[in-house]
mmCIF file of C-alpha atoms and ligand atoms in Angstrom:
data_model
loop_
_atom_site.group_PDB
_atom_site.id
_atom_site.type_symbol
_atom_site.label_atom_id
_atom_site.label_comp_id
_atom_site.label_asym_id
_atom_site.label_seq_id
_atom_site.Cartn_x
_atom_site.Cartn_y
_atom_site.Cartn_z
ATOM 1 C CA MET A 17 5.607 0.797 21.525
ATOM 2 C CA LYS A 18 6.167 3.568 18.475
ATOM 3 C CA ARG A 19 3.260 6.743 19.021
ATOM 4 C CA TYR A 20 3.060 6.910 14.949
ATOM 5 C CA LYS A 21 2.115 10.961 13.954
ATOM 6 C CA THR A 22 2.703 11.163 10.623
ATOM 7 C CA ILE A 23 2.561 8.425 7.337
ATOM 8 C CA ALA A 24 3.060 8.512 3.801
ATOM 9 C CA VAL A 25 0.750 6.385 0.987
ATOM 10 C CA MET A 26 1.860 5.448 -2.368
ATOM 11 C CA THR A 27 1.035 3.376 -5.215
ATOM 12 C CA SER A 28 3.835 1.448 -7.255
ATOM 13 C CA GLY A 29 4.366 -0.709 -9.650
ATOM 14 C CA GLY A 30 1.519 -2.051 -13.090
ATOM 15 C CA ASP A 31 -1.667 0.285 -12.189
ATOM 16 C CA ALA A 32 -4.844 -1.790 -10.982
ATOM 17 C CA PRO A 33 -8.647 -0.855 -10.947
ATOM 18 C CA GLY A 34 -9.268 -0.515 -6.699
ATOM 19 C CA MET A 35 -6.477 1.065 -5.894
ATOM 20 C CA ASN A 36 -8.212 5.058 -4.830
ATOM 21 C CA ALA A 37 -10.303 2.644 -2.820
ATOM 22 C CA ALA A 38 -7.412 1.820 -0.947
ATOM 23 C CA ILE A 39 -5.860 5.365 -0.661
ATOM 24 C CA ARG A 40 -8.945 6.689 0.356
ATOM 25 C CA ALA A 41 -9.248 3.748 3.165
ATOM 26 C CA VAL A 42 -5.784 4.576 4.327
ATOM 27 C CA VAL A 43 -6.014 8.681 4.273
ATOM 28 C CA ARG A 44 -9.974 8.296 6.417
ATOM 29 C CA THR A 45 -8.206 5.647 8.451
ATOM 30 C CA ALA A 46 -5.218 7.483 9.375
ATOM 31 C CA ALA A 47 -7.370 10.907 10.024
ATOM 32 C CA ASN A 48 -9.612 9.007 11.438
ATOM 33 C CA ASN A 49 -7.180 8.223 14.588
ATOM 34 C CA GLY A 50 -5.216 11.055 14.903
ATOM 35 C CA LEU A 51 -2.890 10.688 11.950
ATOM 36 C CA LYS A 52 -1.005 13.308 9.536
ATOM 37 C CA THR A 53 -1.016 11.829 5.620
ATOM 38 C CA PHE A 54 1.598 12.713 2.638
ATOM 39 C CA ALA A 55 0.203 10.973 -0.429
ATOM 40 C CA VAL A 56 3.368 10.058 -2.778
ATOM 41 C CA HIS A 57 3.837 10.717 -6.226
ATOM 42 C CA ASP A 58 5.286 8.205 -8.859
ATOM 43 C CA GLY A 59 5.723 5.504 -5.928
ATOM 44 C CA PHE A 60 9.226 4.658 -5.333
ATOM 45 C CA GLU A 61 9.989 7.590 -7.670
ATOM 46 C CA GLY A 62 8.365 10.176 -5.461
ATOM 47 C CA ILE A 63 9.682 9.352 -2.538
ATOM 48 C CA ILE A 64 13.161 9.745 -3.959
ATOM 49 C CA ASP A 65 12.793 13.091 -5.151
ATOM 50 C CA GLY A 66 10.846 14.134 -2.093
ATOM 51 C CA ASP A 67 7.194 14.193 -3.881
ATOM 52 C CA PHE A 68 4.579 14.456 -1.287
ATOM 53 C CA MET A 69 1.545 16.256 -0.631
ATOM 54 C CA GLU A 70 -0.135 16.111 2.303
ATOM 55 C CA ILE A 71 -4.301 15.099 1.782
ATOM 56 C CA ASP A 72 -6.760 14.466 4.024
ATOM 57 C CA ALA A 73 -9.928 13.068 4.337
ATOM 58 C CA THR A 74 -11.690 15.595 2.323
ATOM 59 C CA SER A 75 -8.363 15.036 -0.498
ATOM 60 C CA VAL A 76 -10.148 11.680 -1.408
ATOM 61 C CA SER A 77 -13.546 12.688 -1.795
ATOM 62 C CA ASN A 78 -14.865 10.954 -4.929
ATOM 63 C CA ILE A 79 -12.549 8.326 -6.184
ATOM 64 C CA ILE A 80 -13.317 5.635 -4.394
ATOM 65 C CA GLN A 81 -15.208 4.696 -8.152
ATOM 66 C CA ARG A 82 -12.171 5.395 -10.269
ATOM 67 C CA GLY A 83 -9.981 3.930 -12.078
ATOM 68 C CA GLY A 84 -5.894 4.195 -12.277
ATOM 69 C CA THR A 85 -4.650 6.425 -9.430
ATOM 70 C CA ILE A 86 -4.953 10.023 -8.721
ATOM 71 C CA ILE A 87 -0.572 9.879 -7.273
ATOM 72 C CA HIS A 88 0.122 8.214 -10.457
ATOM 73 C CA THR A 89 2.017 5.379 -10.203
ATOM 74 C CA SER A 90 5.962 3.613 -11.692
ATOM 75 C CA ARG A 91 7.814 0.810 -11.636
ATOM 76 C CA SER A 92 11.753 2.602 -10.314
ATOM 77 C CA GLU A 93 14.479 1.383 -11.698
ATOM 78 C CA ARG A 94 16.626 3.993 -9.274
ATOM 79 C CA PHE A 95 14.641 2.059 -6.063
ATOM 80 C CA LEU A 96 16.879 -1.381 -6.580
ATOM 81 C CA THR A 97 20.074 1.019 -6.185
ATOM 82 C CA LYS A 98 21.330 1.077 -2.988
ATOM 83 C CA LYS A 99 22.609 4.757 -3.405
ATOM 84 C CA TRP A 100 18.420 5.892 -4.173
ATOM 85 C CA ARG A 101 17.699 3.967 -1.155
ATOM 86 C CA LEU A 102 19.519 6.220 0.646
ATOM 87 C CA MET A 103 18.507 9.053 -0.697
ATOM 88 C CA ALA A 104 14.399 8.608 0.113
ATOM 89 C CA TYR A 105 15.601 7.529 3.520
ATOM 90 C CA GLU A 106 16.788 11.059 3.933
ATOM 91 C CA GLN A 107 13.338 12.223 2.422
ATOM 92 C CA LEU A 108 11.013 10.562 4.482
ATOM 93 C CA ILE A 109 12.788 11.248 7.648
ATOM 94 C CA ALA A 110 13.377 15.392 6.331
ATOM 95 C CA LYS A 111 9.294 15.322 6.243
ATOM 96 C CA GLU A 112 9.399 13.552 9.686
ATOM 97 C CA ILE A 113 7.744 10.832 8.283
ATOM 98 C CA ASP A 114 7.463 7.969 10.531
ATOM 99 C CA ALA A 115 5.322 5.012 8.262
ATOM 100 C CA VAL A 116 4.822 4.354 5.142
ATOM 101 C CA PHE A 117 1.956 2.494 2.887
ATOM 102 C CA ILE A 118 2.865 0.844 -0.397
ATOM 103 C CA ILE A 119 0.025 -0.150 -2.662
ATOM 104 C CA GLY A 120 1.621 -2.215 -4.530
ATOM 105 C CA GLY A 121 2.604 -5.931 -6.736
ATOM 106 C CA ASN A 122 5.424 -8.516 -6.266
ATOM 107 C CA GLY A 123 8.590 -5.976 -7.405
ATOM 108 C CA SER A 124 6.825 -3.218 -5.201
ATOM 109 C CA PHE A 125 6.747 -5.925 -1.959
ATOM 110 C CA LYS A 126 10.427 -6.660 -2.854
ATOM 111 C CA GLY A 127 11.752 -2.347 -2.468
ATOM 112 C CA ALA A 128 9.939 -2.792 0.416
ATOM 113 C CA ASN A 129 11.649 -5.823 2.199
ATOM 114 C CA VAL A 130 14.930 -5.170 0.622
ATOM 115 C CA PHE A 131 14.207 -0.509 2.334
ATOM 116 C CA THR A 132 12.916 -2.067 5.326
ATOM 117 C CA SER A 133 15.979 -4.590 6.083
ATOM 118 C CA GLU A 134 18.567 -1.679 5.880
ATOM 119 C CA PHE A 135 16.258 1.691 7.014
ATOM 120 C CA ASP A 136 14.691 1.893 10.066
ATOM 121 C CA ILE A 137 10.856 3.028 8.519
ATOM 122 C CA PRO A 138 8.243 0.622 8.650
ATOM 123 C CA PHE A 139 6.321 0.156 5.679
ATOM 124 C CA VAL A 140 3.049 -1.667 5.135
ATOM 125 C CA GLY A 141 1.752 -3.844 2.110
ATOM 126 C CA ILE A 142 -1.592 -3.653 0.166
ATOM 127 C CA PRO A 143 -1.591 -5.929 -2.314
ATOM 128 C CA LYS A 144 -3.059 -5.143 -6.242
ATOM 129 C CA THR A 145 -2.769 -5.999 -9.779
ATOM 130 C CA ILE A 146 -4.310 -7.596 -11.710
ATOM 131 C CA ASP A 147 -2.923 -10.426 -11.961
ATOM 132 C CA ASN A 148 -3.681 -11.964 -8.541
ATOM 133 C CA ASP A 149 -0.758 -13.282 -8.391
ATOM 134 C CA VAL A 150 0.795 -11.863 -4.888
ATOM 135 C CA TYR A 151 1.780 -15.116 -1.514
ATOM 136 C CA GLY A 152 -0.735 -14.545 0.991
ATOM 137 C CA THR A 153 -4.125 -13.274 -0.209
ATOM 138 C CA ASP A 154 -6.749 -15.504 -2.724
ATOM 139 C CA HIS A 155 -7.718 -11.585 -3.781
ATOM 140 C CA THR A 156 -5.940 -8.972 -4.943
ATOM 141 C CA ILE A 157 -7.407 -5.294 -5.439
ATOM 142 C CA GLY A 158 -8.168 -4.646 -9.497
ATOM 143 C CA PHE A 159 -8.258 -9.307 -10.323
ATOM 144 C CA ASP A 160 -12.099 -9.114 -10.044
ATOM 145 C CA THR A 161 -11.623 -5.463 -12.117
ATOM 146 C CA ALA A 162 -10.359 -6.688 -14.798
ATOM 147 C CA CYS A 163 -12.290 -10.460 -14.711
ATOM 148 C CA ASN A 164 -14.947 -8.025 -15.313
ATOM 149 C CA THR A 165 -13.516 -5.741 -18.299
ATOM 150 C CA ALA A 166 -12.370 -8.898 -20.304
ATOM 151 C CA MET A 167 -14.882 -10.835 -19.775
ATOM 152 C CA GLU A 168 -17.403 -8.407 -21.359
ATOM 153 C CA ALA A 169 -14.976 -7.479 -24.108
ATOM 154 C CA ILE A 170 -15.036 -11.838 -24.611
ATOM 155 C CA ASP A 171 -18.480 -11.739 -24.657
ATOM 156 C CA LYS A 172 -18.530 -9.173 -27.394
ATOM 157 C CA ILE A 173 -15.952 -11.244 -29.491
ATOM 158 C CA ARG A 174 -18.448 -13.433 -29.277
ATOM 159 C CA ASP A 175 -21.291 -11.894 -31.067
ATOM 160 C CA THR A 176 -18.753 -10.964 -34.385
ATOM 161 C CA ALA A 177 -17.683 -14.608 -33.964
ATOM 162 C CA ASN A 178 -20.705 -16.315 -33.524
ATOM 163 C CA SER A 179 -21.992 -14.259 -36.506
ATOM 164 C CA HIS A 180 -19.150 -15.079 -39.181
ATOM 165 C CA HIS A 181 -18.299 -18.445 -38.005
ATOM 166 C CA ARG A 182 -14.640 -17.220 -36.364
ATOM 167 C CA LEU A 183 -12.180 -18.715 -34.222
ATOM 168 C CA PHE A 184 -10.921 -15.953 -32.126
ATOM 169 C CA ILE A 185 -7.839 -16.213 -30.500
ATOM 170 C CA VAL A 186 -7.940 -13.552 -27.813
ATOM 171 C CA GLU A 187 -5.042 -12.457 -24.949
ATOM 172 C CA VAL A 188 -5.544 -11.599 -21.311
ATOM 173 C CA MET A 189 -2.634 -9.808 -19.726
ATOM 174 C CA GLY A 190 -0.681 -12.642 -17.264
ATOM 175 C CA ARG A 191 3.181 -12.459 -17.915
ATOM 176 C CA ASP A 192 4.335 -15.508 -15.068
ATOM 177 C CA PHE A 193 0.562 -16.414 -14.199
ATOM 178 C CA GLY A 194 -2.632 -17.357 -15.968
ATOM 179 C CA PHE A 195 -5.505 -16.457 -13.055
ATOM 180 C CA ILE A 196 -7.194 -13.612 -15.764
ATOM 181 C CA ALA A 197 -6.973 -16.423 -18.362
ATOM 182 C CA ALA A 198 -8.655 -19.112 -16.249
ATOM 183 C CA GLN A 199 -11.224 -16.763 -14.437
ATOM 184 C CA CYS A 200 -12.595 -15.421 -18.211
ATOM 185 C CA GLY A 201 -12.112 -18.420 -19.660
ATOM 186 C CA ILE A 202 -15.068 -20.269 -17.399
ATOM 187 C CA SER A 203 -17.194 -17.046 -17.114
ATOM 188 C CA SER A 204 -16.759 -17.097 -20.791
ATOM 189 C CA GLY A 205 -17.103 -20.162 -21.997
ATOM 190 C CA VAL A 206 -14.725 -20.363 -24.193
ATOM 191 C CA GLU A 207 -13.419 -23.422 -25.921
ATOM 192 C CA ALA A 208 -10.113 -23.537 -24.671
ATOM 193 C CA ILE A 209 -7.367 -21.832 -22.212
ATOM 194 C CA MET A 210 -3.719 -21.343 -22.256
ATOM 195 C CA VAL A 211 -1.873 -20.517 -19.381
ATOM 196 C CA PRO A 212 2.011 -20.238 -18.836
ATOM 197 C CA GLU A 213 1.624 -22.537 -15.753
ATOM 198 C CA ILE A 214 0.718 -25.739 -18.120
ATOM 199 C CA ASP A 215 2.455 -26.610 -21.463
ATOM 200 C CA THR A 216 -0.338 -26.716 -23.635
ATOM 201 C CA GLY A 217 0.743 -28.293 -26.746
ATOM 202 C CA PHE A 218 -0.215 -27.613 -29.879
ATOM 203 C CA ASP A 219 -2.086 -31.286 -31.333
ATOM 204 C CA ASP A 220 -3.523 -30.833 -27.683
ATOM 205 C CA LEU A 221 -5.166 -27.284 -28.539
ATOM 206 C CA ILE A 222 -6.805 -28.896 -32.036
ATOM 207 C CA ALA A 223 -8.468 -31.171 -30.468
ATOM 208 C CA LYS A 224 -10.103 -29.279 -28.454
ATOM 209 C CA LEU A 225 -11.085 -27.073 -31.480
ATOM 210 C CA GLU A 226 -11.928 -30.365 -33.310
ATOM 211 C CA ARG A 227 -14.926 -31.504 -30.514
ATOM 212 C CA GLY A 228 -15.904 -27.554 -31.365
ATOM 213 C CA TRP A 229 -16.032 -28.612 -34.798
ATOM 214 C CA VAL A 230 -17.391 -31.378 -34.820
ATOM 215 C CA ARG A 231 -20.434 -30.386 -33.067
ATOM 216 C CA GLN A 232 -21.100 -27.854 -35.449
ATOM 217 C CA LYS A 233 -20.298 -25.168 -32.713
ATOM 218 C CA GLN A 234 -20.865 -21.697 -34.748
ATOM 219 C CA SER A 235 -17.414 -19.793 -33.216
ATOM 220 C CA LEU A 236 -14.520 -21.234 -31.097
ATOM 221 C CA ILE A 237 -12.524 -18.958 -28.448
ATOM 222 C CA VAL A 238 -9.176 -19.497 -27.303
ATOM 223 C CA ILE A 239 -7.887 -17.771 -24.452
ATOM 224 C CA VAL A 240 -3.861 -17.227 -24.090
ATOM 225 C CA ALA A 241 -2.508 -15.351 -21.291
ATOM 226 C CA GLU A 242 0.042 -13.125 -22.451
ATOM 227 C CA GLY A 243 3.056 -14.796 -20.562
ATOM 228 C CA CYS A 244 2.206 -18.171 -22.453
ATOM 229 C CA HIS A 245 2.956 -18.114 -26.205
ATOM 230 C CA LYS A 246 6.573 -16.683 -26.912
ATOM 231 C CA ASP A 247 6.499 -15.187 -30.051
ATOM 232 C CA GLY A 248 2.830 -14.256 -29.393
ATOM 233 C CA VAL A 249 -1.288 -14.435 -30.709
ATOM 234 C CA THR A 250 -0.575 -13.786 -33.891
ATOM 235 C CA ALA A 251 2.108 -16.510 -34.991
ATOM 236 C CA LEU A 252 -0.093 -18.851 -33.294
ATOM 237 C CA ALA A 253 -2.858 -17.759 -35.126
ATOM 238 C CA GLU A 254 -0.189 -18.573 -38.496
ATOM 239 C CA GLN A 255 0.290 -21.880 -36.948
ATOM 240 C CA MET A 256 -3.190 -22.553 -36.600
ATOM 241 C CA LYS A 257 -4.379 -21.563 -39.817
ATOM 242 C CA ALA A 258 -2.145 -23.958 -41.353
ATOM 243 C CA ARG A 259 -3.516 -26.477 -39.355
ATOM 244 C CA PHE A 260 -7.278 -26.132 -38.533
ATOM 245 C CA ASN A 261 -8.998 -24.361 -41.146
ATOM 246 C CA TYR A 262 -12.622 -24.935 -40.886
ATOM 247 C CA TYR A 263 -12.857 -21.829 -38.974
ATOM 248 C CA ASP A 264 -12.011 -17.882 -40.568
ATOM 249 C CA ILE A 265 -9.367 -16.726 -37.970
ATOM 250 C CA ARG A 266 -9.220 -13.804 -35.886
ATOM 251 C CA VAL A 267 -6.911 -12.781 -32.769
ATOM 252 C CA CYS A 268 -7.784 -9.588 -30.449
ATOM 253 C CA VAL A 269 -5.101 -8.388 -27.813
ATOM 254 C CA LEU A 270 -7.170 -6.912 -24.926
ATOM 255 C CA GLY A 271 -3.951 -5.523 -23.344
ATOM 256 C CA HIS A 272 -4.226 -2.281 -21.005
ATOM 257 C CA MET A 273 -8.084 -1.870 -21.307
ATOM 258 C CA GLN A 274 -7.732 -4.549 -18.737
ATOM 259 C CA ARG A 275 -6.152 -2.108 -16.283
ATOM 260 C CA GLY A 276 -8.701 0.615 -16.709
ATOM 261 C CA GLY A 277 -12.132 1.683 -15.204
ATOM 262 C CA SER A 278 -14.418 1.591 -12.191
ATOM 263 C CA PRO A 279 -13.869 -0.626 -9.782
ATOM 264 C CA SER A 280 -16.106 -3.540 -9.571
ATOM 265 C CA SER A 281 -18.254 -3.341 -6.113
ATOM 266 C CA PHE A 282 -15.862 -6.622 -4.379
ATOM 267 C CA ASP A 283 -12.684 -4.823 -5.646
ATOM 268 C CA ARG A 284 -13.609 -1.788 -4.097
ATOM 269 C CA VAL A 285 -14.657 -3.291 -0.595
ATOM 270 C CA LEU A 286 -11.455 -5.651 -0.478
ATOM 271 C CA ALA A 287 -9.749 -2.037 -1.209
ATOM 272 C CA SER A 288 -11.472 -0.495 1.837
ATOM 273 C CA ARG A 289 -10.937 -3.268 4.109
ATOM 274 C CA LEU A 290 -7.781 -4.070 3.331
ATOM 275 C CA GLY A 291 -6.444 -0.147 3.641
ATOM 276 C CA TYR A 292 -8.380 0.029 6.740
ATOM 277 C CA GLU A 293 -6.511 -2.938 8.510
ATOM 278 C CA GLY A 294 -3.666 -1.627 7.623
ATOM 279 C CA VAL A 295 -3.305 1.344 9.463
ATOM 280 C CA LEU A 296 -5.078 0.091 12.416
ATOM 281 C CA ALA A 297 -2.407 -3.270 11.754
ATOM 282 C CA LEU A 298 0.844 -0.842 12.667
ATOM 283 C CA LEU A 299 -1.560 0.706 15.306
ATOM 284 C CA LYS A 300 -1.128 -1.969 16.978
ATOM 285 C CA GLY A 301 2.476 -2.065 16.441
ATOM 286 C CA LYS A 302 2.724 -4.287 12.605
ATOM 287 C CA LYS A 303 5.034 -3.494 11.048
ATOM 288 C CA ASN A 304 6.926 -4.868 7.558
ATOM 289 C CA ILE A 305 4.226 -6.649 6.626
ATOM 290 C CA MET A 306 1.239 -7.167 3.758
ATOM 291 C CA VAL A 307 -2.544 -7.271 4.981
ATOM 292 C CA GLY A 308 -3.958 -9.704 3.174
ATOM 293 C CA MET A 309 -7.805 -12.077 2.690
ATOM 294 C CA LYS A 310 -7.006 -16.077 3.225
ATOM 295 C CA ASN A 311 -10.657 -17.975 3.140
ATOM 296 C CA GLY A 312 -12.103 -14.554 3.882
ATOM 297 C CA LYS A 313 -9.772 -13.852 7.235
ATOM 298 C CA LEU A 314 -6.838 -11.244 7.428
ATOM 299 C CA ASN A 315 -3.288 -12.686 6.766
ATOM 300 C CA TYR A 316 -1.060 -10.595 8.103
ATOM 301 C CA VAL A 317 2.270 -11.166 6.111
ATOM 302 C CA THR A 318 6.411 -10.623 6.275
ATOM 303 C CA PHE A 319 7.211 -8.971 3.000
ATOM 304 C CA ALA A 320 9.585 -11.522 3.620
ATOM 305 C CA ASP A 321 7.527 -14.421 3.286
ATOM 306 C CA VAL A 322 5.085 -12.952 0.025
ATOM 307 C CA CYS A 323 8.876 -12.590 -1.247
ATOM 308 C CA SER A 324 9.389 -16.268 -1.095
ATOM 309 C CA GLY A 325 6.447 -17.746 -1.426
ATOM 310 C CA THR A 326 4.726 -19.774 -4.046
ATOM 311 C CA ILE A 327 1.911 -20.201 -5.520
ATOM 312 C CA SER A 328 -0.491 -21.632 -7.974
ATOM 313 C CA ILE A 329 -2.982 -22.315 -10.449
ATOM 314 C CA ASP A 330 -5.750 -24.533 -9.796
ATOM 315 C CA LYS A 331 -5.320 -27.331 -12.152
ATOM 316 C CA GLN A 332 -8.986 -28.607 -11.556
ATOM 317 C CA LEU A 333 -10.387 -25.750 -12.383
ATOM 318 C CA LEU A 334 -8.917 -25.224 -15.685
ATOM 319 C CA LEU A 335 -10.605 -29.316 -15.920
ATOM 320 C CA MET A 336 -13.548 -28.779 -15.116
ATOM 321 C CA ALA A 337 -13.611 -25.653 -18.057
ATOM 322 C CA ASP A 338 -12.193 -28.149 -20.823
ATOM 323 C CA VAL A 339 -15.546 -30.301 -19.913
ATOM 324 C CA LEU A 340 -17.734 -27.653 -19.367
ATOM 325 C CA ALA A 341 -16.553 -26.756 -23.067
ATOM 326 C CA SER A 342 -16.241 -30.148 -24.318
HETATM 327 O O1 F6P B 4 -0.250 -5.131 -14.012
HETATM 328 C C1 F6P B 4 1.042 -6.158 -14.632
HETATM 329 C C2 F6P B 4 0.368 -6.661 -15.583
HETATM 330 O O2 F6P B 4 -0.529 -6.220 -16.477
HETATM 331 C C3 F6P B 4 1.210 -7.576 -16.310
HETATM 332 O O3 F6P B 4 -0.215 -8.739 -16.505
HETATM 333 C C4 F6P B 4 1.558 -7.050 -18.014
HETATM 334 O O4 F6P B 4 2.477 -8.168 -18.341
HETATM 335 C C5 F6P B 4 2.117 -6.055 -17.577
HETATM 336 O O5 F6P B 4 1.657 -5.654 -16.677
HETATM 337 C C6 F6P B 4 2.390 -5.138 -18.140
HETATM 338 O O6 F6P B 4 2.783 -3.792 -17.479
HETATM 339 P P1 F6P B 4 3.327 -2.825 -18.428
HETATM 340 O O7 F6P B 4 2.802 -2.756 -19.595
HETATM 341 O O8 F6P B 4 3.099 -1.371 -17.821
HETATM 342 O O9 F6P B 4 4.998 -2.496 -18.506
#
């Protein structure tokens, strides 16, 4: 079995709360096992440019509670091209890096999958994204915090909506999947949830809202995942004004605030476990895998499977949300 001496750790793709906790876990577990660690700045861009900095257990003090990523991140266009991946390989070889830990999401794992099929430097993936849309893990780092952030914002919106007898359309993140919308919709008790996976017809939406009006609700809230309305929530609000004018209508896009902030206890522990177990998995001979958690147990999934696997939203949960909002 290969003896590893030096690893690199990088964060890649959109940031998510808990990335720093994962960096800390990787660096400290590596140090504990006698490995030297380089931090890569700015994701794949930093590997291509050879932007590495040696870090140790002390360098990651006091970061477990911080949002964002102390080593920065990117979505690298260059890494899509073989020429730049070769450059990245040469940079890793020059620093004698034996393996790379990538704290990333689907795009990052696609990149890792291509790279590891071309070159002989192994990668280990730690799943993060507020969207929770990675195959092979029940939770990605950052999802819990983002849902709590959005839920707190929606609670505040409810206060003002109730005061003015208003209907609010609240857009949350989620380009391809409605996991944030579903989670926050249930936890905030909203009147309707729209997710990209399910085509909620306009008539259905109005019917849900009319139920609230008939019950003389003081306010109504619709949560819309960003990926499900191609013309945006303002257009949806205009369409609604023409059809359902019992309430004054307002729009609120929560946007990137969902990506920031101090990670929740759940995300800190998840990030710590996945970072720790990732290093141990590499030392035991596993490579080119993502470490996730399924049903409370560690799950090691090859990058190829992460990239080809399909995930789906729990439709029963949405049915439940509908009953509870009625
Ligand atoms: O991190 C995932 C995500 O939040 C998506 O839900 C969203 O569409 C996207 O990132 C936006 O990211 P950016 O503005 O960084 O391109």
